GROMACS .gro file of C-alpha atoms in nm:
model
  507
    1VAL     CA    1  -0.002  -0.018   0.017
    2ASP     CA    2   0.161   0.337  -0.101
    3ALA     CA    3  -0.103   0.536   0.043
    4ALA     CA    4  -0.426   0.479   0.286
    5VAL     CA    5  -0.699   0.691   0.351
    6TYR     CA    6  -0.808   0.698   0.701
    7GLU     CA    7  -1.183   0.886   0.733
    8VAL     CA    8  -1.246   0.994   1.087
    9GLY     CA    9  -1.555   0.828   1.220
   10LEU     CA   10  -1.660   1.094   1.541
   11GLY     CA   11  -1.551   1.411   1.565
   12GLY     CA   12  -1.158   1.409   1.534
   13GLU     CA   13  -0.941   1.505   1.822
   14TYR     CA   14  -1.029   1.217   2.007
   15ASP     CA   15  -1.154   0.960   1.743
   16ALA     CA   16  -1.021   0.633   1.742
   17THR     CA   17  -0.868   0.692   1.350
   18ASN     CA   18  -0.656   0.979   1.513
   19VAL     CA   19  -0.341   0.810   1.558
   20ILE     CA   20  -0.097   0.884   1.270
   21ALA     CA   21   0.148   1.130   1.407
   22GLN     CA   22   0.281   1.269   1.098
   23PRO     CA   23  -0.004   1.218   0.785
   24ALA     CA   24   0.108   1.301   0.455
   25ALA     CA   25  -0.152   1.557   0.463
   26ALA     CA   26  -0.512   1.625   0.690
   27GLY     CA   27  -0.810   1.776   0.505
   28ILE     CA   28  -1.134   1.919   0.655
   29SER     CA   29  -1.497   1.902   0.493
   30THR     CA   30  -1.829   2.102   0.498
   31LEU     CA   31  -1.854   2.117   0.925
   32GLY     CA   32  -2.220   2.130   0.997
   33ILE     CA   33  -2.411   2.041   1.328
   34ASP     CA   34  -2.371   1.648   1.414
   35HIS     CA   35  -2.304   1.422   1.750
   36VAL     CA   36  -2.451   1.653   1.960
   37ASP     CA   37  -2.426   1.474   2.269
   38ILE     CA   38  -2.030   1.398   2.155
   39LEU     CA   39  -1.907   1.701   1.983
   40GLY     CA   40  -2.127   1.995   2.149
   41HIS     CA   41  -2.472   2.180   2.026
   42THR     CA   42  -2.221   2.456   1.853
   43ILE     CA   43  -1.995   2.490   1.558
   44GLU     CA   44  -1.793   2.612   1.705
   45GLU     CA   45  -1.762   2.356   1.931
   46ILE     CA   46  -1.826   2.084   1.709
   47ALA     CA   47  -1.551   2.243   1.478
   48TRP     CA   48  -1.276   2.243   1.819
   49HIS     CA   49  -1.316   1.889   1.784
   50LYS     CA   50  -1.259   1.779   1.371
   51ALA     CA   51  -0.926   2.050   1.402
   52GLY     CA   52  -0.732   1.811   1.609
   53ILE     CA   53  -0.692   1.594   1.300
   54LEU     CA   54  -0.436   1.880   1.217
   55LYS     CA   55  -0.108   1.806   1.299
   56HIS     CA   56   0.242   1.940   1.297
   57GLY     CA   57   0.449   1.927   1.013
   58SER     CA   58   0.208   1.800   0.847
   59PRO     CA   59   0.007   1.980   0.573
   60ALA     CA   60  -0.357   2.067   0.645
   61PHE     CA   61  -0.600   2.212   0.364
   62SER     CA   62  -1.045   2.291   0.438
   63VAL     CA   63  -1.305   2.367   0.250
   64GLU     CA   64  -1.519   2.657   0.334
   65GLN     CA   65  -1.655   2.674   0.635
   66LEU     CA   66  -1.896   2.891   0.787
   67PRO     CA   67  -1.759   3.174   0.990
   68ALA     CA   68  -1.772   3.058   1.305
   69ALA     CA   69  -1.636   2.721   1.207
   70ALA     CA   70  -1.358   2.924   1.002
   71GLY     CA   71  -1.300   3.091   1.303
   72VAL     CA   72  -1.187   2.785   1.565
   73VAL     CA   73  -1.026   2.598   1.264
   74ALA     CA   74  -0.817   2.873   1.155
   75GLN     CA   75  -0.708   2.952   1.568
   76ARG     CA   76  -0.651   2.517   1.673
   77ALA     CA   77  -0.367   2.570   1.317
   78LYS     CA   78  -0.250   2.834   1.477
   79GLU     CA   79  -0.221   2.623   1.832
   80LYS     CA   80  -0.034   2.350   1.618
   81ASP     CA   81   0.145   2.572   1.436
   82VAL     CA   82  -0.060   2.399   1.119
   83GLY     CA   83  -0.058   2.622   0.819
   84ILE     CA   84  -0.367   2.545   0.631
   85GLU     CA   85  -0.481   2.611   0.294
   86ILE     CA   86  -0.859   2.707   0.259
   87VAL     CA   87  -0.992   2.528  -0.111
   88HIS     CA   88  -1.229   2.645  -0.313
   89VAL     CA   89  -1.350   2.494  -0.625
   90ASP     CA   90  -1.116   2.368  -0.829
   91PRO     CA   91  -1.193   2.557  -1.208
   92ARG     CA   92  -0.995   2.240  -1.386
   93LEU     CA   93  -1.339   2.076  -1.288
   94LYS     CA   94  -1.499   2.239  -1.544
   95ASP     CA   95  -1.520   1.952  -1.790
   96VAL     CA   96  -1.484   1.683  -1.544
   97ARG     CA   97  -1.850   1.507  -1.513
   98ILE     CA   98  -1.917   1.538  -1.151
   99ALA     CA   99  -2.188   1.311  -0.994
  100PRO     CA  100  -2.366   1.473  -0.790
  101ASP     CA  101  -2.351   1.774  -1.029
  102ALA     CA  102  -2.376   1.990  -0.673
  103LYS     CA  103  -2.161   2.243  -0.544
  104PHE     CA  104  -2.094   2.008  -0.195
  105GLN     CA  105  -1.980   1.767  -0.457
  106LYS     CA  106  -1.694   2.013  -0.673
  107GLN     CA  107  -1.562   2.166  -0.314
  108ASN     CA  108  -1.550   1.723  -0.161
  109ALA     CA  109  -1.339   1.714  -0.538
  110SER     CA  110  -1.181   2.006  -0.490
  111LEU     CA  111  -1.020   1.911  -0.129
  112ALA     CA  112  -0.930   1.495  -0.302
  113ILE     CA  113  -0.772   1.703  -0.551
  114SER     CA  114  -0.559   1.910  -0.333
  115LEU     CA  115  -0.488   1.582  -0.102
  116THR     CA  116  -0.360   1.344  -0.336
  117GLU     CA  117  -0.113   1.610  -0.488
  118THR     CA  118   0.001   1.650  -0.140
  119VAL     CA  119   0.058   1.305  -0.171
  120MET     CA  120   0.180   1.218  -0.504
  121LYS     CA  121   0.481   1.457  -0.491
  122ARG     CA  122   0.577   1.232  -0.122
  123LEU     CA  123   0.579   0.924  -0.328
  124GLU     CA  124   0.685   1.106  -0.652
  125PRO     CA  125   0.945   1.410  -0.567
  126GLY     CA  126   0.892   1.676  -0.866
  127PHE     CA  127   0.534   1.547  -0.881
  128LYS     CA  128   0.269   1.894  -1.039
  129LEU     CA  129   0.002   1.929  -1.193
  130PRO     CA  130  -0.055   2.111  -1.470
  131PRO     CA  131  -0.240   2.421  -1.398
  132ASP     CA  132  -0.539   2.421  -1.616
  133THR     CA  133  -0.592   2.108  -1.696
  134LEU     CA  134  -0.589   1.774  -1.504
  135PRO     CA  135  -0.377   1.482  -1.611
  136LYS     CA  136  -0.604   1.141  -1.708
  137GLU     CA  137  -0.608   0.949  -1.377
  138PHE     CA  138  -0.719   1.216  -1.202
  139VAL     CA  139  -1.062   1.271  -1.444
  140ASP     CA  140  -1.147   0.888  -1.433
  141GLY     CA  141  -1.119   0.896  -1.074
  142LEU     CA  142  -1.330   1.139  -1.037
  143GLU     CA  143  -1.575   1.039  -1.276
  144GLN     CA  144  -1.578   0.693  -1.218
  145VAL     CA  145  -1.573   0.733  -0.844
  146VAL     CA  146  -1.935   0.520  -0.671
  147LEU     CA  147  -2.127   0.699  -0.406
  148ARG     CA  148  -2.418   0.502  -0.337
  149GLY     CA  149  -2.677   0.630  -0.098
  150ARG     CA  150  -2.603   0.982  -0.248
  151CYS     CA  151  -2.802   1.196  -0.445
  152GLU     CA  152  -2.934   0.864  -0.620
  153THR     CA  153  -3.258   0.807  -0.834
  154LYS     CA  154  -3.349   0.398  -0.907
  155VAL     CA  155  -3.716   0.338  -1.094
  156GLU     CA  156  -3.935   0.078  -1.034
  157GLY     CA  157  -4.243   0.091  -1.221
  158ASN     CA  158  -4.414   0.389  -1.127
  159ILE     CA  159  -4.238   0.447  -0.829
  160ARG     CA  160  -3.875   0.691  -0.818
  161TRP     CA  161  -3.710   0.612  -0.564
  162PHE     CA  162  -3.494   0.928  -0.423
  163ILE     CA  163  -3.207   0.749  -0.232
  164ASP     CA  164  -2.997   1.046  -0.009
  165GLY     CA  165  -2.864   1.011   0.331
  166ALA     CA  166  -2.855   1.289   0.488
  167HIS     CA  167  -2.743   1.292   0.905
  168THR     CA  168  -2.691   1.700   0.968
  169ALA     CA  169  -2.957   2.010   0.921
  170ASP     CA  170  -2.686   2.143   0.673
  171SER     CA  171  -2.698   1.823   0.452
  172LEU     CA  172  -3.077   1.759   0.512
  173ARG     CA  173  -3.113   2.101   0.372
  174VAL     CA  174  -2.850   2.019   0.071
  175SER     CA  175  -3.092   1.682  -0.005
  176ALA     CA  176  -3.431   1.882  -0.002
  177LYS     CA  177  -3.326   2.122  -0.257
  178TRP     CA  178  -3.185   1.836  -0.484
  179PHE     CA  179  -3.498   1.618  -0.434
  180GLY     CA  180  -3.704   1.936  -0.515
  181GLY     CA  181  -3.523   2.010  -0.834
  182GLU     CA  182  -3.469   1.622  -0.966
  183SER     CA  183  -3.844   1.586  -0.858
  184ALA     CA  184  -3.991   1.879  -1.055
  185LYS     CA  185  -3.868   1.719  -1.377
  186HIS     CA  186  -4.130   1.426  -1.354
  187ALA     CA  187  -4.438   1.374  -1.385
  188ALA     CA  188  -4.689   1.488  -1.080
  189GLY     CA  189  -4.799   1.208  -0.819
  190LYS     CA  190  -4.812   1.165  -0.493
  191ARG     CA  191  -4.430   1.224  -0.252
  192VAL     CA  192  -4.404   1.034   0.034
  193LEU     CA  193  -4.077   1.053   0.258
  194ILE     CA  194  -3.927   0.785   0.424
  195PHE     CA  195  -3.718   0.922   0.756
  196ASN     CA  196  -3.477   0.755   1.041
  197GLN     CA  197  -3.263   0.853   1.274
  198GLN     CA  198  -3.172   0.657   1.539
  199GLY     CA  199  -3.068   0.786   1.852
  200ARG     CA  200  -2.941   1.137   1.766
  201GLU     CA  201  -3.042   1.436   2.059
  202GLU     CA  202  -3.115   1.637   1.779
  203ALA     CA  203  -3.231   1.439   1.566
  204VAL     CA  204  -3.653   1.554   1.626
  205GLU     CA  205  -3.531   1.958   1.533
  206LEU     CA  206  -3.373   1.825   1.194
  207LEU     CA  207  -3.726   1.778   1.026
  208GLU     CA  208  -3.812   2.155   1.052
  209GLY     CA  209  -3.474   2.204   0.846
  210LEU     CA  210  -3.617   1.899   0.598
  211HIS     CA  211  -3.976   2.021   0.572
  212ASN     CA  212  -3.860   2.379   0.558
  213GLY     CA  213  -3.598   2.327   0.265
  214VAL     CA  214  -3.865   2.115   0.054
  215ALA     CA  215  -4.160   2.437   0.113
  216GLU     CA  216  -3.870   2.644  -0.034
  217GLN     CA  217  -3.840   2.477  -0.357
  218GLY     CA  218  -4.224   2.543  -0.399
  219LEU     CA  219  -4.321   2.168  -0.419
  220VAL     CA  220  -4.620   2.048  -0.250
  221ILE     CA  221  -4.555   1.912   0.076
  222PHE     CA  222  -4.565   1.531   0.100
  223ASP     CA  223  -4.842   1.340   0.125
  224HIS     CA  224  -4.767   1.094   0.310
  225VAL     CA  225  -4.480   1.058   0.567
  226VAL     CA  226  -4.342   0.765   0.667
  227PHE     CA  227  -4.116   0.700   1.018
  228CYS     CA  228  -3.932   0.380   1.023
  229THR     CA  229  -3.682   0.207   1.277
  230ASN     CA  230  -3.288   0.136   1.100
  231ILE     CA  231  -3.453  -0.306   1.182
  232THR     CA  232  -3.419  -0.409   0.788
  233TYR     CA  233  -3.672  -0.662   0.765
  234ALA     CA  234  -3.924  -0.803   0.965
  235GLU     CA  235  -3.730  -1.120   1.068
  236GLY     CA  236  -3.425  -0.854   1.174
  237TYR     CA  237  -3.140  -0.660   1.101
  238LYS     CA  238  -2.829  -0.779   0.857
  239LYS     CA  239  -2.578  -0.879   1.121
  240ASP     CA  240  -2.427  -0.642   0.969
  241PHE     CA  241  -2.615  -0.353   1.041
  242VAL     CA  242  -2.638  -0.377   1.413
  243ASN     CA  243  -2.541  -0.042   1.568
  244VAL     CA  244  -2.505  -0.134   1.930
  245MET     CA  245  -2.475   0.196   2.076
  246TYR     CA  246  -2.879   0.237   1.998
  247ASP     CA  247  -3.100   0.168   2.254
  248PRO     CA  248  -3.290  -0.146   2.222
  249ALA     CA  249  -3.591  -0.094   2.396
  250ALA     CA  250  -3.600   0.222   2.276
  251ILE     CA  251  -3.592   0.042   1.905
  252LYS     CA  252  -3.871  -0.180   1.978
  253GLY     CA  253  -4.100   0.050   2.127
  254MET     CA  254  -4.047   0.320   1.812
  255THR     CA  255  -3.950   0.634   2.070
  256MET     CA  256  -3.824   0.828   1.839
  257GLN     CA  257  -4.013   0.707   1.509
  258LYS     CA  258  -4.348   0.880   1.750
  259ALA     CA  259  -4.155   1.146   1.851
  260PHE     CA  260  -4.097   1.248   1.462
  261LYS     CA  261  -4.438   1.158   1.385
  262GLU     CA  262  -4.564   1.395   1.637
  263LYS     CA  263  -4.340   1.674   1.537
  264TRP     CA  264  -4.464   1.643   1.203
  265GLU     CA  265  -4.788   1.644   1.239
  266LYS     CA  266  -4.774   1.942   1.367
  267MET     CA  267  -4.600   2.099   1.071
  268ASP     CA  268  -4.812   1.938   0.817
  269PRO     CA  269  -5.097   1.825   0.968
  270LYS     CA  270  -5.302   1.748   0.583
  271ALA     CA  271  -4.977   1.483   0.559
  272THR     CA  272  -5.094   1.120   0.656
  273VAL     CA  273  -4.835   0.979   0.932
  274VAL     CA  274  -4.749   0.593   0.952
  275LEU     CA  275  -4.529   0.456   1.152
  276SER     CA  276  -4.325   0.159   1.011
  277GLU     CA  277  -4.123  -0.141   1.209
  278THR     CA  278  -3.905  -0.178   0.967
  279ILE     CA  279  -3.728  -0.038   0.679
  280GLU     CA  280  -3.898  -0.347   0.411
  281GLY     CA  281  -4.253  -0.216   0.575
  282ALA     CA  282  -4.183   0.119   0.504
  283LEU     CA  283  -4.105   0.066   0.104
  284ARG     CA  284  -4.372  -0.188   0.103
  285TYR     CA  285  -4.669   0.122   0.214
  286VAL     CA  286  -4.507   0.278  -0.073
  287ARG     CA  287  -4.519  -0.022  -0.308
  288GLU     CA  288  -4.920   0.002  -0.189
  289LEU     CA  289  -4.962   0.313  -0.244
  290ALA     CA  290  -4.847   0.265  -0.629
  291GLU     CA  291  -5.053   0.035  -0.669
  292LYS     CA  292  -5.334   0.217  -0.586
  293GLU     CA  293  -5.280   0.591  -0.674
  294GLY     CA  294  -4.997   0.543  -1.026
  295GLU     CA  295  -4.711   0.749  -1.022
  296VAL     CA  296  -4.528   0.831  -0.676
  297GLN     CA  297  -4.208   0.959  -0.618
  298ALA     CA  298  -4.067   0.894  -0.288
  299LEU     CA  299  -3.751   1.039  -0.127
  300VAL     CA  300  -3.544   0.811   0.183
  301THR     CA  301  -3.308   1.011   0.365
  302GLY     CA  302  -3.152   1.022   0.698
  303SER     CA  303  -2.943   0.789   0.869
  304LEU     CA  304  -2.720   0.608   0.662
  305HIS     CA  305  -2.824   0.260   0.791
  306LEU     CA  306  -3.123   0.382   0.636
  307VAL     CA  307  -3.018   0.433   0.311
  308GLY     CA  308  -2.813   0.141   0.317
  309GLY     CA  309  -3.078  -0.103   0.381
  310ALA     CA  310  -3.317   0.038   0.159
  311LEU     CA  311  -3.101  -0.061  -0.070
  312GLY     CA  312  -3.004  -0.364   0.001
  313VAL     CA  313  -3.434  -0.418  -0.004
  314LEU     CA  314  -3.430  -0.249  -0.362
  315GLU     CA  315  -3.175  -0.456  -0.475
  316GLY     CA  316  -3.260  -0.791  -0.337
  317GLY     CA  317  -3.025  -0.768  -0.020
  318ASP     CA  318  -2.718  -0.710  -0.252
  319ALA     CA  319  -2.655  -0.346  -0.225
  320PHE     CA  320  -2.284  -0.216  -0.192
  321GLN     CA  321  -2.179  -0.569  -0.333
  322HIS     CA  322  -1.955  -0.407  -0.564
  323LEU     CA  323  -1.773  -0.278  -0.316
  324THR     CA  324  -1.643  -0.581  -0.156
  325LEU     CA  325  -1.333  -0.733  -0.268
  326GLN     CA  326  -1.231  -1.149  -0.229
  327GLY     CA  327  -0.931  -1.329  -0.203
  328GLY     CA  328  -0.703  -1.490   0.046
  329VAL     CA  329  -0.370  -1.441   0.254
  330ALA     CA  330  -0.097  -1.759   0.148
  331HIS     CA  331   0.016  -1.944   0.419
  332SER     CA  332   0.201  -2.145   0.246
  333ASP     CA  333   0.389  -2.078  -0.045
  334ILE     CA  334   0.253  -2.110  -0.409
  335PHE     CA  335   0.361  -2.120  -0.705
  336VAL     CA  336   0.200  -2.139  -1.028
  337LYS     CA  337   0.180  -2.538  -1.088
  338SER     CA  338   0.061  -2.581  -0.722
  339GLY     CA  339  -0.249  -2.369  -0.808
  340SER     CA  340  -0.262  -2.009  -0.757
  341THR     CA  341  -0.591  -1.881  -0.878
  342ARG     CA  342  -0.705  -1.762  -1.235
  343LEU     CA  343  -0.774  -1.406  -1.315
  344LEU     CA  344  -0.886  -1.260  -1.642
  345PRO     CA  345  -0.753  -0.926  -1.654
  346PHE     CA  346  -0.977  -0.628  -1.700
  347SER     CA  347  -1.287  -0.843  -1.734
  348GLN     CA  348  -1.516  -0.650  -1.480
  349ARG     CA  349  -1.557  -0.426  -1.790
  350PHE     CA  350  -1.751  -0.700  -1.971
  351GLU     CA  351  -2.036  -0.569  -2.077
  352GLU     CA  352  -2.256  -0.915  -2.071
  353GLY     CA  353  -2.161  -0.915  -1.730
  354PHE     CA  354  -2.036  -1.265  -1.547
  355MET     CA  355  -2.267  -1.492  -1.658
  356ALA     CA  356  -2.077  -1.553  -1.927
  357TRP     CA  357  -1.887  -1.810  -1.737
  358ARG     CA  358  -2.181  -2.093  -1.826
  359LEU     CA  359  -2.091  -2.056  -2.180
  360LYS     CA  360  -1.844  -2.249  -2.349
  361ASP     CA  361  -1.678  -2.023  -2.616
  362PHE     CA  362  -1.653  -1.804  -2.290
  363SER     CA  363  -1.515  -2.124  -2.080
  364ASP     CA  364  -1.224  -2.169  -2.407
  365TYR     CA  365  -1.112  -1.806  -2.402
  366PHE     CA  366  -1.100  -1.793  -2.021
  367THR     CA  367  -0.812  -2.088  -2.041
  368SER     CA  368  -0.680  -1.957  -2.258
  369ASN     CA  369  -0.570  -1.614  -2.162
  370TYR     CA  370  -0.564  -1.613  -1.778
  371VAL     CA  371  -0.340  -1.516  -1.585
  372SER     CA  372  -0.186  -1.676  -1.240
  373LEU     CA  373   0.038  -1.526  -1.037
  374PRO     CA  374   0.277  -1.708  -0.715
  375LEU     CA  375   0.260  -1.586  -0.371
  376GLU     CA  376   0.522  -1.625  -0.139
  377MET     CA  377   0.378  -1.711   0.242
  378GLY     CA  378   0.209  -1.439   0.377
  379ASP     CA  379   0.142  -1.303   0.055
  380GLY     CA  380  -0.242  -1.121   0.024
  381LEU     CA  381  -0.391  -1.139  -0.305
  382PHE     CA  382  -0.751  -0.903  -0.360
  383PHE     CA  383  -0.927  -0.885  -0.629
  384ASN     CA  384  -1.310  -0.731  -0.719
  385PRO     CA  385  -1.548  -1.027  -0.713
  386ALA     CA  386  -1.679  -0.856  -1.074
  387LEU     CA  387  -1.349  -0.995  -1.237
  388PHE     CA  388  -1.368  -1.289  -1.376
  389HIS     CA  389  -1.178  -1.528  -1.202
  390ALA     CA  390  -1.165  -1.919  -1.169
  391ALA     CA  391  -0.983  -2.156  -0.939
  392GLY     CA  392  -0.648  -2.281  -1.031
  393GLU     CA  393  -0.538  -2.643  -1.053
  394ASN     CA  394  -0.294  -2.827  -0.820
  395GLN     CA  395  -0.072  -3.005  -1.069
  396THR     CA  396   0.164  -3.107  -0.793
  397VAL     CA  397   0.175  -3.461  -0.657
  398ASP     CA  398   0.285  -3.394  -0.303
  399PHE     CA  399   0.253  -3.007  -0.252
  400VAL     CA  400  -0.005  -2.917  -0.025
  401ARG     CA  401  -0.121  -2.547  -0.022
  402LYS     CA  402  -0.289  -2.339   0.254
  403VAL     CA  403  -0.456  -2.032   0.201
  404ASN     CA  404  -0.724  -1.830   0.360
  405LEU     CA  405  -0.943  -1.770   0.228
  406LEU     CA  406  -1.094  -1.351   0.327
  407GLN     CA  407  -1.375  -1.114   0.186
  408VAL     CA  408  -1.381  -0.740   0.237
  409SER     CA  409  -1.688  -0.601   0.220
  410SER     CA  410  -1.793  -0.232   0.267
  411ALA     CA  411  -2.080  -0.186   0.587
  412PHE     CA  412  -2.330  -0.238   0.332
  413GLY     CA  413  -2.167  -0.538   0.207
  414LYS     CA  414  -2.331  -0.878   0.184
  415THR     CA  415  -2.151  -1.136   0.401
  416MET     CA  416  -1.979  -1.471   0.268
  417GLU     CA  417  -2.283  -1.685   0.485
  418ASN     CA  418  -2.337  -2.023   0.500
  419ILE     CA  419  -2.723  -2.218   0.451
  420ASP     CA  420  -2.758  -2.516   0.667
  421SER     CA  421  -2.893  -2.714   0.400
  422LEU     CA  422  -2.930  -3.053   0.471
  423PRO     CA  423  -3.220  -3.048   0.730
  424LEU     CA  424  -3.389  -2.801   0.457
  425VAL     CA  425  -3.289  -3.043   0.111
  426SER     CA  426  -3.387  -3.367   0.388
  427ARG     CA  427  -3.715  -3.279   0.481
  428CYS     CA  428  -3.866  -3.111   0.172
  429TRP     CA  429  -3.706  -3.327  -0.078
  430ASP     CA  430  -3.981  -3.619  -0.187
  431ASP     CA  431  -4.223  -3.310  -0.256
  432LEU     CA  432  -3.982  -3.074  -0.458
  433ARG     CA  433  -3.917  -3.412  -0.641
  434GLY     CA  434  -4.227  -3.475  -0.711
  435LYS     CA  435  -4.247  -3.131  -0.862
  436TYR     CA  436  -3.991  -3.165  -1.065
  437ASP     CA  437  -4.167  -3.451  -1.211
  438CYS     CA  438  -4.458  -3.263  -1.305
  439GLU     CA  439  -4.372  -2.964  -1.380
  440GLY     CA  440  -3.975  -3.011  -1.476
  441LEU     CA  441  -3.748  -2.662  -1.341
  442SER     CA  442  -3.965  -2.418  -1.309
  443HIS     CA  443  -4.014  -2.148  -1.163
  444GLU     CA  444  -4.079  -2.226  -0.832
  445VAL     CA  445  -3.836  -2.571  -0.869
  446VAL     CA  446  -3.548  -2.304  -0.931
  447ALA     CA  447  -3.690  -2.098  -0.662
  448PHE     CA  448  -3.655  -2.350  -0.358
  449VAL     CA  449  -3.336  -2.493  -0.517
  450SER     CA  450  -3.184  -2.125  -0.425
  451SER     CA  451  -3.361  -2.083  -0.136
  452VAL     CA  452  -3.218  -2.368   0.053
  453ALA     CA  453  -2.863  -2.448  -0.158
  454SER     CA  454  -2.555  -2.208  -0.217
  455GLY     CA  455  -2.493  -2.172  -0.506
  456TYR     CA  456  -2.071  -2.074  -0.427
  457PRO     CA  457  -1.828  -2.351  -0.396
  458PHE     CA  458  -1.653  -2.125  -0.197
  459PRO     CA  459  -1.437  -2.115   0.026
  460THR     CA  460  -1.325  -2.517   0.017
  461ASN     CA  461  -1.003  -2.714   0.004
  462LEU     CA  462  -0.926  -2.767  -0.413
  463ASP     CA  463  -0.759  -3.059  -0.333
  464LYS     CA  464  -0.995  -3.261  -0.221
  465ARG     CA  465  -1.288  -3.082  -0.504
  466VAL     CA  466  -1.149  -3.003  -0.798
  467PRO     CA  467  -1.331  -2.805  -1.077
  468GLY     CA  468  -1.453  -3.071  -1.356
  469LEU     CA  469  -1.362  -3.128  -1.699
  470GLY     CA  470  -1.357  -2.769  -1.847
  471GLY     CA  471  -1.468  -2.615  -1.533
  472LEU     CA  472  -1.401  -2.304  -1.392
  473ALA     CA  473  -1.583  -2.415  -1.014
  474PRO     CA  474  -1.648  -2.742  -0.802
  475ASP     CA  475  -1.989  -2.841  -0.828
  476SER     CA  476  -2.190  -2.577  -0.577
  477GLU     CA  477  -2.458  -2.716  -0.347
  478GLN     CA  478  -2.740  -2.588  -0.539
  479ASP     CA  479  -2.550  -2.855  -0.854
  480ILE     CA  480  -2.622  -3.102  -0.637
  481LEU     CA  481  -2.963  -3.052  -0.623
  482PHE     CA  482  -2.990  -3.000  -1.016
  483ARG     CA  483  -2.807  -3.307  -1.034
  484GLY     CA  484  -3.001  -3.548  -0.824
  485LEU     CA  485  -3.353  -3.406  -0.973
  486ALA     CA  486  -3.216  -3.514  -1.299
  487GLU     CA  487  -3.091  -3.837  -1.190
  488LYS     CA  488  -3.412  -3.937  -0.981
  489TRP     CA  489  -3.173  -3.936  -0.689
  490ASP     CA  490  -3.340  -4.056  -0.372
  491ARG     CA  491  -3.346  -3.844  -0.014
  492GLU     CA  492  -3.044  -4.060   0.107
  493ARG     CA  493  -2.828  -4.005  -0.162
  494VAL     CA  494  -2.919  -3.645  -0.212
  495CYS     CA  495  -2.832  -3.591   0.145
  496SER     CA  496  -2.479  -3.827   0.126
  497ALA     CA  497  -2.413  -3.591  -0.147
  498LEU     CA  498  -2.442  -3.243  -0.002
  499CYS     CA  499  -2.242  -3.425   0.341
  500GLN     CA  500  -1.946  -3.495   0.139
  501ILE     CA  501  -1.929  -3.132   0.003
  502VAL     CA  502  -1.881  -3.062   0.383
  503ASP     CA  503  -1.669  -3.280   0.498
  504ASP     CA  504  -1.385  -3.242   0.162
  505SER     CA  505  -1.419  -2.841   0.193
  506LYS     CA  506  -1.289  -2.884   0.510
  507ALA     CA  507  -0.863  -2.827   0.472
   0.00000   0.00000   0.00000
């Protein structure tokens, strides 16, 4: 790793990330009222904490701040003997497609340019950006960056979802302005707000800023307002969404949501205000409304946990999957003949998508063009799972390779979860076979197999479970079930095959 970016979690002065004695650079983006129970109730108090990341001897940058915040940042920089540069919108961005196309994002991009240039000068003495244009690498990075859940729109039938995480008064005003502008571009219909901000002392007051921000755009105020918890599904959270800082009793009793409802009904008595125990339920309310009323525009805003959960529900649980890295760390030296992972460079850009691996022509192309890298013990290899990849074949007789397979995901990523298929298949196999005999591979048969068995054959022991002839991976549990249906296996045989997968997958 040549350069690492640490984002502060909360505040700055006392944050767990603030342990680098002399970072290559420090940057402060737009400050707002946030986490008042910990950082203080005024912008001056919050700015004091944020400026705690400034270090003597390290370059520092800040976007333009409110005067009260700017004064505190400047004073703290003086106390720490740090020269801080105020970053304005970079004129070289005029021909760069920034998304969302808003001033706050151009400020963020300008800050990123300043920080990156500073780090590059440290890594490559003599590095200097042209005064009039940005190099292609900078433009590509700025244009291709994906910021899920910020000013994002999704169309689902006659529902247009506007998704924008915002948890400060300032960011909610920006969100309202964005929604107002985007909403006006489309056919009129019912407007719905889905909101939550769990456990923040200032959360109820944030609603007033959001309400007024939408009203200032000249829009009809929301016809329906849904306040929900951050619980994703009726059966509970995705386990990587759990926030242990919040009181479970308050969540279960919907204490915050009831306060939101009371506040909104005072601001807009004409709105229909409802509570939902889950994010899934809130989205279902909008879908049912669209079935009755036609066109619906729904703004999902507030907590980033709400936004992540909503994307997870809308996208079938795979939101933020593109932020995942797969790979492993070698626990022994691995040379190419012992079966290091096979990769097809740049294949993540293949427009037809990963399902091409099922095509024989693609399999032949992959086999002829893949690359493999030797690894020394302790080396790590990580890659975007959208990159076409396959298990390597151990062509040796007596060499045992050992790799600890890992997956690195964002907070909203899908985890590598194992399904305990055996008891489900054992109870349902006879009925499933009967349905298959009558219907073949009907939608219901395929859906059942997909829901009770894993279609991903890793992690596994590739010395015991070698990919079949011409294959890129060993059989998955789903492959076993489909074969069992086609070949009319009885319950005992299919359960035995599933048990064999488990045993053979052990190191």
